[in-house]
Short mmCIF file of C-alpha atoms in Angstrom, two decimals:
data_model
loop_
_atom_site.label_atom_id
_atom_site.label_comp_id
_atom_site.label_asym_id
_atom_site.label_seq_id
_atom_site.Cartn_x
_atom_site.Cartn_y
_atom_site.Cartn_z
CA UNK B 182 0.00 0.00 0.00
CA UNK B 183 1.62 3.22 -1.18
CA UNK B 184 1.56 6.33 0.99
CA UNK B 185 0.59 8.51 -1.98
CA UNK B 186 -2.49 7.49 -3.99
CA UNK B 187 -2.53 7.48 -7.77
CA UNK B 188 -4.97 5.91 -10.23
CA UNK B 189 -3.44 2.67 -11.55
CA UNK B 190 -4.15 3.55 -15.16
CA UNK B 191 -4.93 6.40 -17.52
CA UNK B 192 -5.34 6.63 -21.26
CA UNK B 193 -5.79 9.06 -24.10
CA UNK B 194 -5.53 9.42 -27.83
CA UNK B 195 -2.75 11.31 -29.62
CA UNK B 196 -3.15 15.06 -29.22
CA UNK B 197 -5.40 14.77 -26.19
CA UNK B 198 -4.73 16.18 -22.73
CA UNK B 199 -4.60 13.78 -19.80
CA UNK B 200 -4.16 14.37 -16.10
CA UNK B 201 -2.88 12.07 -13.38
CA UNK B 202 -3.78 12.76 -9.77
CA UNK B 203 -1.75 12.15 -6.63
CA UNK B 204 -3.30 12.32 -3.19
CA UNK B 205 -1.39 12.48 0.07
CA UNK B 206 -1.61 13.96 3.53
CA UNK B 207 -0.46 16.88 5.63
CA UNK B 208 2.87 15.22 6.49
CA UNK B 209 3.95 14.71 2.88
CA UNK B 210 2.31 16.70 0.07
CA UNK B 211 0.84 19.13 2.57
CA UNK B 212 4.29 20.02 3.90
CA UNK B 213 6.74 19.38 1.06
CA UNK B 214 7.08 19.74 -2.66
CA UNK B 215 5.95 17.10 -5.13
CA UNK B 216 8.06 15.52 -7.84
CA UNK B 217 7.00 13.41 -10.80
CA UNK B 218 8.96 10.67 -12.53
CA UNK B 219 8.47 8.95 -15.86
CA UNK B 220 9.59 5.36 -16.27
CA UNK B 221 9.82 3.62 -19.61
CA UNK B 222 9.92 -0.20 -19.60
CA UNK B 223 13.25 -1.59 -18.49
CA UNK B 224 14.78 1.78 -17.64
CA UNK B 225 15.46 3.81 -14.53
CA UNK B 226 12.94 6.51 -13.61
CA UNK B 227 13.51 9.94 -15.10
CA UNK B 228 12.68 13.21 -13.35
CA UNK B 229 9.81 14.94 -15.13
CA UNK B 230 8.63 17.65 -12.71
CA UNK B 231 10.25 18.94 -9.52
CA UNK B 232 9.14 21.44 -6.87
CA UNK B 233 5.48 20.90 -7.83
CA UNK B 234 5.64 22.57 -11.23
CA UNK B 235 9.23 22.99 -12.45
CA UNK B 236 10.53 21.20 -15.53
CA UNK B 237 14.14 20.07 -15.75
CA UNK B 238 16.03 21.10 -18.82
CA UNK B 239 15.01 18.97 -21.78
CA UNK B 240 11.50 18.10 -20.60
CA UNK B 241 8.92 19.37 -23.11
CA UNK B 242 6.50 22.04 -21.93
CA UNK B 243 3.67 19.61 -22.74
CA UNK B 244 4.28 18.31 -19.23
CA UNK B 245 3.08 20.43 -16.32
CA UNK B 246 2.51 19.92 -12.62
CA UNK B 247 0.40 21.54 -9.95
CA UNK B 248 -0.28 21.16 -6.25
CA UNK B 249 -3.09 22.22 -3.98
CA UNK B 250 -3.24 21.34 -0.32
CA UNK B 251 -2.56 17.62 0.03
CA UNK B 252 -3.04 16.75 -3.63
CA UNK B 253 -1.06 17.18 -6.80
CA UNK B 254 -1.53 16.47 -10.44
CA UNK B 255 0.48 15.95 -13.60
CA UNK B 256 -0.93 17.11 -16.91
CA UNK B 257 0.25 16.01 -20.32
CA UNK B 258 -1.05 17.97 -23.27
CA UNK B 259 -0.66 17.10 -26.94
CA UNK B 260 -0.31 13.43 -26.03
CA UNK B 261 2.23 11.51 -28.10
CA UNK B 262 2.85 7.80 -28.48
CA UNK B 263 6.23 8.10 -26.76
CA UNK B 264 4.46 9.34 -23.62
CA UNK B 265 3.25 5.79 -22.99
CA UNK B 266 4.99 4.95 -19.71
CA UNK B 267 4.55 4.61 -15.97
CA UNK B 268 4.31 7.84 -13.97
CA UNK B 269 5.08 8.18 -10.27
CA UNK B 270 4.51 11.05 -7.88
CA UNK B 271 6.86 11.42 -4.92
CA UNK B 272 7.42 13.62 -1.92
CA UNK B 273 9.25 13.75 1.38
CA UNK B 274 7.19 12.73 4.40
CA UNK B 275 7.93 14.34 7.74
CA UNK B 276 6.57 11.44 9.81
CA UNK B 277 8.60 8.54 11.23
CA UNK B 278 11.82 10.61 11.40
CA UNK B 279 11.43 11.51 7.74
CA UNK B 280 11.14 9.25 4.73
CA UNK B 281 10.69 9.35 1.00
CA UNK B 282 7.28 8.27 -0.26
CA UNK B 283 5.98 7.39 -3.70
CA UNK B 284 2.63 6.89 -5.32
CA UNK B 285 1.81 3.44 -6.62
CA UNK B 286 2.32 4.56 -10.19
CA UNK B 287 -0.02 5.22 -13.10
CA UNK B 288 0.36 3.35 -16.37
CA UNK B 289 -0.44 5.71 -19.22
CA UNK B 290 -1.65 4.12 -22.43
CA UNK B 291 -1.78 6.08 -25.68
CA UNK B 292 -4.63 4.58 -27.68
CA UNK C 597 28.62 14.88 -16.28
CA UNK C 598 27.03 13.31 -13.22
CA UNK C 599 27.07 9.52 -13.30
CA UNK C 600 26.01 6.83 -10.87
CA UNK C 601 27.26 3.40 -11.89
CA UNK C 602 25.98 0.40 -9.98
CA UNK C 603 27.34 -3.10 -9.57
CA UNK C 604 26.03 -6.05 -11.53
CA UNK C 605 23.13 -8.40 -11.03
CA UNK C 606 23.16 -10.80 -8.09
CA UNK C 607 21.48 -14.11 -7.32
CA UNK C 608 21.19 -14.99 -3.66
CA UNK C 609 19.63 -17.71 -1.57
CA UNK C 610 17.04 -16.95 1.12
CA UNK C 611 18.67 -15.84 4.33
CA UNK C 612 21.80 -14.54 2.63
CA UNK C 613 22.99 -10.93 2.34
CA UNK C 614 23.67 -8.78 -0.70
CA UNK C 615 25.81 -5.67 -1.04
CA UNK C 616 25.16 -3.35 -3.97
CA UNK C 617 27.57 -0.57 -4.86
CA UNK C 618 26.96 2.80 -6.49
CA UNK C 619 30.02 4.67 -7.79
CA UNK C 620 29.54 8.40 -8.24
CA UNK C 621 31.41 10.70 -10.60
CA UNK C 622 31.12 14.13 -12.15
CA UNK C 623 30.41 16.07 -8.94
CA UNK C 624 31.68 16.61 -5.40
CA UNK C 625 30.84 13.32 -3.73
CA UNK C 626 30.52 14.65 -0.18
CA UNK C 627 28.07 17.38 -1.13
CA UNK C 628 25.03 15.32 -2.06
CA UNK C 629 23.05 12.68 -0.19
CA UNK C 630 22.39 9.37 -1.90
CA UNK C 631 19.02 7.63 -1.70
CA UNK C 632 18.26 3.97 -2.34
CA UNK C 633 15.00 2.99 -4.03
CA UNK C 634 13.86 -0.47 -5.05
CA UNK C 635 11.28 -1.83 -7.47
CA UNK C 636 9.93 -5.37 -7.31
CA UNK C 637 8.93 -6.99 -10.62
CA UNK C 638 5.81 -5.32 -11.98
CA UNK C 639 5.51 -3.13 -8.89
CA UNK C 640 6.05 0.49 -7.97
CA UNK C 641 8.97 2.38 -6.46
CA UNK C 642 9.82 1.96 -2.78
CA UNK C 643 12.14 4.24 -0.83
CA UNK C 644 14.64 2.38 1.34
CA UNK C 645 16.80 5.02 2.93
CA UNK C 646 19.36 7.77 2.58
CA UNK C 647 23.04 8.25 3.39
CA UNK C 648 25.01 11.44 3.82
CA UNK C 649 28.39 10.71 2.22
CA UNK C 650 29.99 13.54 4.18
CA UNK C 651 29.59 12.08 7.66
CA UNK C 652 28.08 8.69 6.89
CA UNK C 653 24.84 9.46 8.70
CA UNK C 654 21.87 7.38 7.59
CA UNK C 655 18.08 7.25 7.80
CA UNK C 656 16.31 4.04 6.89
CA UNK C 657 12.69 3.30 6.08
CA UNK C 658 11.03 1.66 9.05
CA UNK C 659 10.33 -1.43 6.96
CA UNK C 660 14.04 -2.13 6.53
CA UNK C 661 15.32 -1.15 9.97
CA UNK C 662 17.62 -3.85 11.31
CA UNK C 663 18.10 -5.44 7.89
CA UNK C 664 19.72 -2.69 5.83
CA UNK C 665 23.03 -0.89 6.14
CA UNK C 666 24.17 1.98 3.94
CA UNK C 667 27.83 2.90 3.98
CA UNK C 668 30.25 4.91 1.90
CA UNK C 669 33.90 4.96 0.87
CA UNK C 670 34.94 8.54 0.25
CA UNK C 671 38.27 7.46 -1.26
CA UNK C 672 36.47 5.85 -4.20
CA UNK C 673 33.28 7.98 -4.19
CA UNK C 674 31.21 4.87 -3.72
CA UNK C 675 28.18 4.17 -1.57
CA UNK C 676 26.99 0.73 -0.62
CA UNK C 677 23.64 -0.76 0.33
CA UNK C 678 23.70 -4.08 2.14
CA UNK C 679 20.48 -5.98 2.76
CA UNK C 680 20.54 -9.03 5.02
CA UNK C 681 18.11 -11.83 5.78
CA UNK C 682 17.01 -11.93 2.16
CA UNK C 683 13.64 -13.42 1.29
CA UNK C 684 11.88 -13.94 -2.01
CA UNK C 685 9.98 -10.66 -1.58
CA UNK C 686 13.33 -8.82 -1.76
CA UNK C 687 13.69 -9.78 -5.42
CA UNK C 688 13.79 -6.39 -7.08
CA UNK C 689 15.80 -3.85 -9.02
CA UNK C 690 17.70 -1.64 -6.59
CA UNK C 691 18.51 1.95 -7.61
CA UNK C 692 20.73 4.61 -6.11
CA UNK C 693 19.67 8.20 -6.77
CA UNK C 694 21.19 11.65 -6.21
CA UNK C 695 19.12 14.71 -5.32
CA UNK C 696 19.07 17.96 -7.27
CA UNK C 697 20.03 20.11 -4.30
CA UNK C 698 23.05 19.41 -2.14
CA UNK C 699 22.48 18.52 1.52
CA UNK C 700 18.70 18.47 1.03
CA UNK C 701 16.66 15.42 1.96
CA UNK C 702 13.50 16.79 0.35
CA UNK C 703 14.99 17.51 -3.06
CA UNK C 704 13.92 15.57 -6.15
CA UNK C 705 16.03 12.66 -7.43
CA UNK C 706 17.67 14.10 -10.50
CA UNK C 707 20.21 11.40 -11.22
CA UNK C 708 19.70 7.65 -11.04
CA UNK C 709 21.96 4.65 -11.31
CA UNK C 710 21.17 2.08 -13.96
CA UNK C 711 19.72 -0.31 -11.39
CA UNK C 712 20.91 -3.64 -10.00
CA UNK C 713 18.69 -6.72 -10.21
CA UNK C 714 18.82 -8.82 -7.06
CA UNK C 715 17.13 -12.20 -7.35
CA UNK C 716 16.43 -14.21 -4.22
CA UNK C 717 15.75 -17.84 -4.99
CA UNK C 718 16.49 -21.20 -3.49
#
């Protein structure tokens, strides 16, 4: 059971906009910034969004993040076939002497 | 450029221990914490703990307390993660990851090792 809650799956057609939600609590999302990772099959996760809504260099502006209270979301606009991957939200949790926590992951399918 | 290079795949029997290494290069080793994250087959990411290469201080996830030890060798810029009392549920890919911001536990993981598959099987 993951500390952060994500839908297990999402889908969209090319060109569409999809959003993935991430729900937490006061001790994690409510107190710290949210990061999003993209993982393609057989590869290490790649940072997609940091500090709730910042994109690392090289990440297309089709990807955007937001946070409100104890929830966050990742939006992908202009969906492309290469966006088909697993997406994970993550944050630091201030409970239990501090720990990293992840969502269970959302598998995005481009139809 | 920043690189984290991990040791190769391991096969272990239940009850044994495994030690995975993560060699860092391209930055000042002592300035950035290293996290360990694992991923069981077909499952999500699970945070295991963090080590401060500067002083060797560690924080472990409660789930792994007593079974995990993270250490570092500053002379070779390498961190290690040793997991003991292995069971089949420990079969996973183990990743080391470096944060974006130095000496920040809350920072995002900007750099990842390539992963090390540990298989626990009798």
